[in-house]
XYZ file of C-alpha atoms in Angstrom:
447
model
C -199.297 -194.554 -168.723
C -196.507 -195.692 -169.616
C -196.647 -193.858 -168.766
C -194.432 -196.671 -170.193
C -193.033 -198.844 -168.256
C -189.730 -201.132 -168.932
C -188.735 -203.489 -166.143
C -185.833 -206.384 -165.288
C -185.328 -207.912 -162.063
C -184.958 -210.451 -159.586
C -188.683 -212.737 -159.180
C -189.585 -214.125 -155.330
C -189.411 -217.587 -156.063
C -192.090 -219.573 -153.318
C -190.867 -223.032 -152.726
C -194.544 -224.975 -153.804
C -196.243 -226.886 -150.871
C -198.821 -229.465 -150.496
C -201.126 -226.694 -148.516
C -200.407 -224.313 -150.765
C -202.221 -222.909 -154.304
C -199.499 -221.789 -156.182
C -201.286 -219.490 -158.032
C -202.793 -217.613 -155.418
C -200.313 -218.305 -152.430
C -203.750 -218.795 -151.201
C -204.421 -222.009 -148.761
C -206.720 -224.334 -150.489
C -209.983 -224.924 -149.007
C -209.649 -228.256 -147.680
C -206.748 -225.963 -145.119
C -206.813 -224.448 -142.528
C -207.492 -221.139 -142.675
C -204.490 -219.129 -142.028
C -203.990 -215.777 -140.914
C -204.635 -212.705 -143.079
C -201.749 -211.243 -142.026
C -199.092 -213.827 -141.925
C -195.313 -213.185 -143.327
C -194.681 -213.185 -146.729
C -193.032 -216.665 -147.497
C -188.850 -216.221 -148.374
C -188.085 -215.205 -151.223
C -185.414 -216.811 -153.045
C -184.842 -218.695 -156.820
C -183.890 -218.094 -159.871
C -184.607 -214.815 -161.675
C -187.120 -213.675 -164.517
C -187.784 -211.367 -167.038
C -191.067 -209.977 -164.651
C -191.164 -208.753 -161.481
C -190.180 -206.535 -158.645
C -186.298 -205.554 -157.285
C -185.636 -208.205 -154.763
C -185.458 -204.977 -152.200
C -189.245 -204.512 -152.742
C -191.186 -207.495 -154.487
C -193.247 -207.832 -150.940
C -194.316 -211.229 -152.495
C -197.731 -211.773 -150.625
C -198.784 -214.144 -147.518
C -201.589 -215.868 -147.339
C -204.577 -214.701 -148.111
C -207.669 -216.012 -145.820
C -209.047 -219.062 -147.704
C -212.339 -217.867 -147.930
C -210.892 -214.747 -150.195
C -208.904 -216.417 -152.566
C -209.327 -215.059 -156.054
C -209.375 -218.257 -157.666
C -212.214 -219.959 -155.385
C -214.312 -216.616 -156.173
C -213.850 -216.681 -159.665
C -214.889 -220.138 -159.784
C -212.057 -221.894 -161.096
C -211.391 -225.364 -159.943
C -209.956 -226.018 -156.535
C -206.315 -227.109 -156.643
C -204.223 -227.469 -159.229
C -200.958 -225.453 -160.788
C -202.328 -223.988 -163.661
C -199.215 -223.351 -164.787
C -199.826 -221.724 -167.684
C -201.901 -218.548 -166.458
C -198.307 -217.182 -166.057
C -196.559 -213.928 -168.804
C -193.937 -216.680 -168.664
C -195.571 -218.898 -170.270
C -194.042 -220.094 -173.423
C -195.515 -217.931 -176.797
C -196.769 -214.918 -174.937
C -194.782 -212.519 -176.093
C -195.627 -213.232 -178.696
C -199.328 -213.532 -178.566
C -200.618 -212.614 -174.905
C -204.245 -212.349 -176.263
C -205.577 -216.426 -175.472
C -203.459 -215.750 -171.829
C -205.804 -212.589 -171.422
C -208.802 -213.847 -172.379
C -208.658 -217.262 -170.341
C -207.677 -214.721 -167.417
C -210.785 -212.332 -168.094
C -213.266 -215.119 -167.697
C -211.475 -217.236 -165.025
C -209.015 -215.966 -162.966
C -209.793 -211.951 -162.582
C -207.078 -212.132 -160.082
C -204.291 -214.674 -160.228
C -201.085 -215.188 -158.921
C -198.284 -215.270 -161.511
C -195.265 -216.692 -159.492
C -192.904 -217.329 -162.355
C -192.830 -213.427 -162.791
C -193.590 -212.495 -158.823
C -196.798 -210.401 -159.257
C -200.456 -210.695 -159.333
C -202.535 -210.281 -162.460
C -205.222 -208.302 -163.278
C -206.869 -208.519 -166.528
C -210.658 -207.033 -166.406
C -211.199 -203.152 -167.556
C -213.411 -202.419 -164.913
C -210.210 -203.528 -162.400
C -207.609 -202.612 -164.230
C -208.954 -198.862 -164.551
C -209.507 -199.157 -161.001
C -205.727 -200.695 -160.071
C -204.141 -198.088 -161.927
C -205.959 -195.163 -160.424
C -205.406 -196.405 -156.890
C -203.066 -194.144 -154.364
C -201.733 -196.758 -153.095
C -200.265 -198.509 -155.708
C -196.878 -197.000 -156.525
C -194.818 -197.667 -159.693
C -191.644 -199.725 -158.855
C -188.395 -198.182 -157.671
C -185.951 -197.207 -158.979
C -187.197 -193.765 -160.086
C -187.848 -190.482 -159.140
C -190.460 -188.961 -161.383
C -194.142 -188.375 -160.841
C -195.213 -191.718 -160.832
C -192.906 -192.466 -158.104
C -193.754 -189.299 -156.351
C -196.503 -189.243 -153.107
C -199.094 -186.728 -151.233
C -198.934 -182.899 -151.276
C -195.533 -183.429 -153.340
C -196.712 -185.216 -156.305
C -199.937 -183.242 -156.768
C -197.580 -180.011 -156.776
C -195.799 -181.020 -159.341
C -198.256 -182.579 -161.681
C -199.466 -178.910 -161.152
C -196.951 -177.520 -162.597
C -196.192 -179.982 -165.613
C -199.833 -179.649 -166.847
C -200.449 -176.342 -167.242
C -196.885 -176.201 -168.745
C -198.150 -178.260 -172.075
C -200.201 -175.414 -172.630
C -200.325 -171.835 -173.951
C -197.369 -170.276 -175.393
C -195.475 -173.804 -174.948
C -197.849 -175.556 -176.012
C -197.952 -174.019 -179.686
C -194.172 -174.202 -179.619
C -194.048 -177.696 -178.919
C -196.725 -177.981 -182.192
C -194.447 -176.209 -183.815
C -191.465 -178.031 -183.528
C -192.949 -181.482 -183.656
C -194.419 -180.739 -186.697
C -191.210 -179.257 -188.055
C -189.398 -182.285 -187.103
C -192.289 -185.033 -188.443
C -192.089 -182.987 -192.108
C -188.441 -183.030 -192.240
C -188.534 -186.795 -191.568
C -191.079 -187.297 -194.176
C -189.331 -185.353 -196.822
C -185.747 -187.484 -196.251
C -187.899 -190.958 -197.196
C -190.076 -189.417 -199.940
C -188.062 -190.107 -203.443
C -187.347 -193.442 -202.313
C -189.340 -196.379 -203.331
C -189.353 -197.806 -200.032
C -188.625 -197.272 -196.346
C -188.619 -198.648 -192.498
C -190.897 -196.249 -190.897
C -189.819 -197.750 -187.091
C -186.194 -197.189 -188.096
C -186.325 -193.541 -190.116
C -189.718 -191.859 -189.292
C -191.122 -193.626 -185.671
C -187.475 -194.134 -183.253
C -186.806 -190.551 -184.053
C -189.747 -187.904 -183.800
C -190.786 -188.912 -179.607
C -187.378 -187.765 -178.946
C -187.624 -185.032 -180.671
C -191.061 -183.823 -179.962
C -189.714 -184.481 -175.784
C -186.728 -182.681 -176.847
C -188.887 -179.416 -178.025
C -191.257 -179.716 -174.956
C -187.902 -178.892 -172.701
C -186.934 -176.344 -175.291
C -183.564 -178.176 -175.316
C -181.224 -177.630 -178.723
C -182.366 -179.480 -181.621
C -179.590 -181.391 -181.941
C -179.995 -182.614 -178.684
C -182.513 -185.234 -179.925
C -179.727 -187.781 -180.888
C -178.493 -187.532 -177.739
C -182.013 -188.291 -175.754
C -182.743 -190.807 -178.111
C -179.347 -192.373 -177.422
C -180.347 -192.245 -173.582
C -183.995 -194.290 -174.601
C -182.223 -196.700 -176.014
C -180.359 -197.180 -173.243
C -183.315 -197.727 -170.292
C -184.598 -194.692 -169.569
C -188.207 -195.330 -169.259
C -190.823 -192.659 -168.561
C -190.966 -194.088 -164.842
C -187.576 -193.185 -164.587
C -185.350 -196.144 -164.961
C -182.616 -196.096 -166.558
C -179.074 -194.079 -166.825
C -179.913 -191.335 -164.437
C -175.645 -189.727 -164.140
C -176.137 -189.332 -168.005
C -179.760 -187.317 -167.931
C -178.228 -185.184 -165.343
C -174.914 -184.551 -167.224
C -177.321 -183.836 -170.475
C -179.580 -181.435 -167.919
C -177.226 -179.389 -165.908
C -175.751 -177.232 -168.104
C -179.300 -176.305 -169.172
C -180.714 -175.854 -165.691
C -178.611 -173.175 -164.579
C -178.845 -171.196 -167.473
C -182.693 -171.298 -167.800
C -182.883 -170.374 -163.697
C -180.568 -167.575 -164.824
C -182.979 -166.326 -168.319
C -186.155 -168.465 -168.327
C -188.270 -168.538 -171.017
C -191.341 -170.337 -172.072
C -190.257 -173.904 -172.420
C -191.209 -176.631 -169.762
C -187.743 -176.473 -168.741
C -188.104 -172.851 -167.770
C -191.577 -173.344 -165.852
C -189.612 -176.139 -164.224
C -186.906 -174.353 -163.020
C -188.847 -170.968 -161.929
C -191.640 -173.418 -160.014
C -192.002 -172.986 -156.415
C -193.673 -175.665 -154.207
C -194.228 -174.100 -150.843
C -192.336 -171.341 -151.421
C -189.071 -172.996 -152.324
C -187.814 -173.831 -155.885
C -187.849 -177.556 -157.028
C -184.275 -179.551 -156.978
C -182.141 -180.107 -159.848
C -183.035 -183.551 -158.590
C -186.749 -183.180 -159.111
C -186.472 -181.232 -162.376
C -184.973 -183.744 -163.779
C -186.634 -186.182 -162.790
C -189.755 -184.788 -164.351
C -187.928 -184.014 -167.673
C -186.852 -188.021 -167.839
C -191.146 -188.321 -167.588
C -190.922 -186.341 -170.752
C -187.847 -188.068 -172.243
C -188.416 -191.036 -171.433
C -191.396 -191.404 -173.554
C -189.397 -190.135 -176.538
C -188.219 -193.851 -175.908
C -188.987 -197.261 -177.298
C -192.475 -197.313 -175.740
C -193.381 -193.661 -177.709
C -192.283 -195.389 -181.269
C -193.755 -198.781 -181.037
C -197.221 -196.595 -180.186
C -196.528 -194.557 -182.743
C -195.841 -197.710 -185.498
C -198.592 -199.597 -183.540
C -201.056 -196.689 -184.704
C -199.262 -196.138 -188.213
C -199.666 -200.382 -189.004
C -203.307 -200.136 -187.746
C -203.895 -197.492 -190.801
C -202.200 -199.650 -193.058
C -204.121 -202.466 -192.220
C -207.303 -200.087 -193.158
C -206.358 -198.328 -195.789
C -210.249 -196.928 -195.953
C -210.049 -195.436 -192.366
C -206.665 -193.867 -193.728
C -207.322 -192.035 -196.767
C -210.649 -190.869 -194.502
C -207.914 -189.350 -192.117
C -206.174 -187.656 -195.075
C -209.690 -185.964 -195.881
C -210.686 -185.343 -192.595
C -207.580 -185.000 -190.070
C -209.675 -183.689 -187.148
C -210.595 -187.222 -186.880
C -206.673 -188.480 -185.895
C -207.403 -188.262 -182.288
C -209.870 -190.606 -182.289
C -207.994 -193.102 -184.091
C -204.903 -192.469 -182.052
C -206.830 -193.326 -179.246
C -208.358 -196.368 -180.536
C -204.830 -197.351 -181.647
C -203.944 -197.337 -178.019
C -206.665 -199.300 -177.071
C -206.258 -202.275 -179.219
C -202.580 -201.864 -179.464
C -200.705 -200.176 -176.060
C -197.296 -199.756 -176.874
C -196.810 -200.485 -172.531
C -199.151 -203.251 -172.327
C -198.156 -204.912 -168.868
C -197.966 -201.830 -166.081
C -196.605 -203.029 -163.063
C -197.437 -201.686 -159.635
C -196.092 -201.947 -156.119
C -199.061 -201.851 -153.431
C -197.356 -199.613 -150.923
C -200.081 -200.019 -148.140
C -202.567 -202.995 -147.781
C -204.882 -202.175 -150.656
C -207.985 -204.303 -152.216
C -207.519 -205.193 -155.842
C -209.943 -207.024 -158.061
C -212.286 -206.663 -154.783
C -209.697 -209.056 -153.188
C -207.380 -207.676 -150.058
C -203.674 -207.734 -151.113
C -200.793 -206.639 -148.835
C -198.566 -203.857 -148.427
C -195.385 -204.732 -150.774
C -197.550 -206.608 -153.420
C -196.881 -206.220 -156.571
C -199.625 -205.697 -159.308
C -199.577 -206.671 -163.219
C -202.232 -204.230 -164.673
C -202.832 -206.153 -167.891
C -203.253 -203.287 -170.128
C -203.340 -204.914 -173.200
C -206.068 -207.405 -172.009
C -208.315 -204.871 -170.184
C -208.430 -202.747 -173.828
C -210.078 -206.278 -175.377
C -212.761 -206.653 -172.770
C -215.316 -207.348 -174.422
C -217.664 -206.397 -171.547
C -216.886 -203.285 -171.860
C -215.684 -202.857 -175.868
C -218.109 -204.262 -179.066
C -215.692 -206.564 -181.104
C -212.754 -205.582 -178.988
C -210.323 -206.946 -181.512
C -211.514 -204.832 -184.431
C -209.823 -201.407 -184.860
C -212.324 -198.905 -185.654
C -211.787 -195.107 -185.449
C -214.819 -194.534 -184.778
C -215.217 -196.257 -181.876
C -217.431 -193.981 -179.475
C -215.388 -194.392 -176.413
C -211.861 -196.162 -176.230
C -211.122 -196.254 -172.908
C -207.678 -194.318 -172.513
C -206.148 -197.127 -170.011
C -202.113 -196.805 -171.904
C -201.444 -193.776 -170.445
C -202.842 -194.615 -166.593
C -206.051 -193.248 -164.816
C -206.052 -190.941 -161.684
C -203.225 -189.721 -159.823
C -200.765 -191.988 -162.091
C -201.802 -190.671 -165.635
C -198.923 -189.795 -167.489
C -198.244 -186.567 -167.889
C -196.701 -186.988 -171.343
C -200.650 -188.296 -173.151
C -200.746 -184.777 -174.313
C -196.825 -184.842 -176.287
C -198.033 -188.164 -177.444
C -200.880 -187.440 -178.949
C -200.131 -184.709 -180.588
C -196.619 -186.516 -181.776
C -198.902 -189.070 -183.032
C -201.235 -186.573 -185.315
C -197.963 -183.955 -186.350
C -196.671 -187.377 -187.774
C -199.480 -189.029 -189.345
C -200.362 -185.526 -191.304
C -196.538 -185.200 -192.184
C -196.393 -188.815 -193.719
C -199.781 -187.907 -195.467
C -198.580 -184.937 -197.013
C -195.333 -186.304 -197.788
C -196.121 -189.917 -199.149
C -199.545 -189.988 -200.789
C -199.222 -193.296 -202.123
C -198.393 -195.031 -198.477
C -199.060 -198.554 -198.066
C -197.428 -201.710 -197.104
C -194.955 -202.962 -199.340
C -195.595 -206.179 -200.595
C -195.846 -209.148 -197.718
C -194.720 -206.484 -195.068
C -197.107 -206.857 -192.889
C -194.952 -207.427 -189.340
C -196.011 -209.087 -186.156
C -196.227 -207.493 -183.207
C -193.603 -208.242 -180.336
C -193.063 -207.621 -176.900
C -194.850 -208.261 -173.695
C -193.372 -205.184 -171.500
C -193.371 -203.197 -174.181
C -194.947 -204.171 -177.982
C -195.345 -203.121 -181.029
C -194.056 -203.975 -184.192
C -190.216 -203.475 -184.710
C -190.501 -202.342 -188.371
C -192.923 -200.941 -190.689
C -192.010 -201.785 -194.586
C -193.668 -199.369 -196.940
C -193.716 -198.562 -200.290
C -194.203 -194.531 -201.011
C -194.544 -194.528 -204.808
């Protein structure tokens, strides 16, 4: 996922020419065939909300005409197709019409406004997320940015650390926090679950995983709201200041928590540096930020929309993991995941040069009718919801288990404390956002 990304930077702008398709940067079929190794077009121009930083954006050079994605998709030759952009009006409010058009006719297309190649079909998005050559965009220093043996070694440390006694302590701390938050609102007539539950629980769960004092939950939430993400973006210095005193204590007196595991671990006979430990910790702490809160909010919204399924989960809590996975498929909290080609790579069957930015449209992939029957429907009994919300392959987010645990304990706590939980009259909110998406409020009736 994702893990859960968020990025704002300057977009490359390629001046249109008579001989270039503005979607693909490819020569039209009537033009001469350019070299596949032609240099990238000059990057300059206005800012846009979705693209790579200027130092790494790598706007792709021309592809061979015979390999142009728009030709293979059967799209009309020529034309700007200006509406096929994440920056088009109305897309953050409702991106699904755009996703449908992309899946049906443009499996890979150059979005000039955002400086990225858009990939939209389930099979292509899954393959792109798993490709080692497509890496997280800098700046960052978490698992998503690490390469080669270093990446594998650090991942091998984190995954086992979320098992055994550390996992038991995490589950107990998450459940306790969820019940405290649920009981605080139980005596009221109405409450906003986003503001009073969803915004707090993921950060508290991450704090519990790392073995930090409970009082640090508010500080972690503040850092996440300030821009800390599971991809390592945001206020690193503030995160370092928060964690450094705990690192020294864990190195001297380790316990069973994840931070102790990282502080005492070795790679090639040497301990991890403080910077590496805080970077890996940031992967989990960033998972307690906005995207995690929105994922939990979308989960609750889907169940409130289907009171029969909600009642069934009350009776059969063993179905909760499947209900959570189905919500991630239908309404992922990070529906656009940005990757950069570290080396030349093939995406959706077409070659892209090193430096190209690829927008993996997870929100589109999760509703691909070629992969899912009746994809817009929320169904807790769906046999295989796909599982792209937290990435795939070596770039899958190690916080996925933590997020699932948080959602499960959160729902159980709400069901225990709020037996009459339902929508407040007329309160169903529409989800918002593009890089992170979900309802910003959940006004519910509690009695």
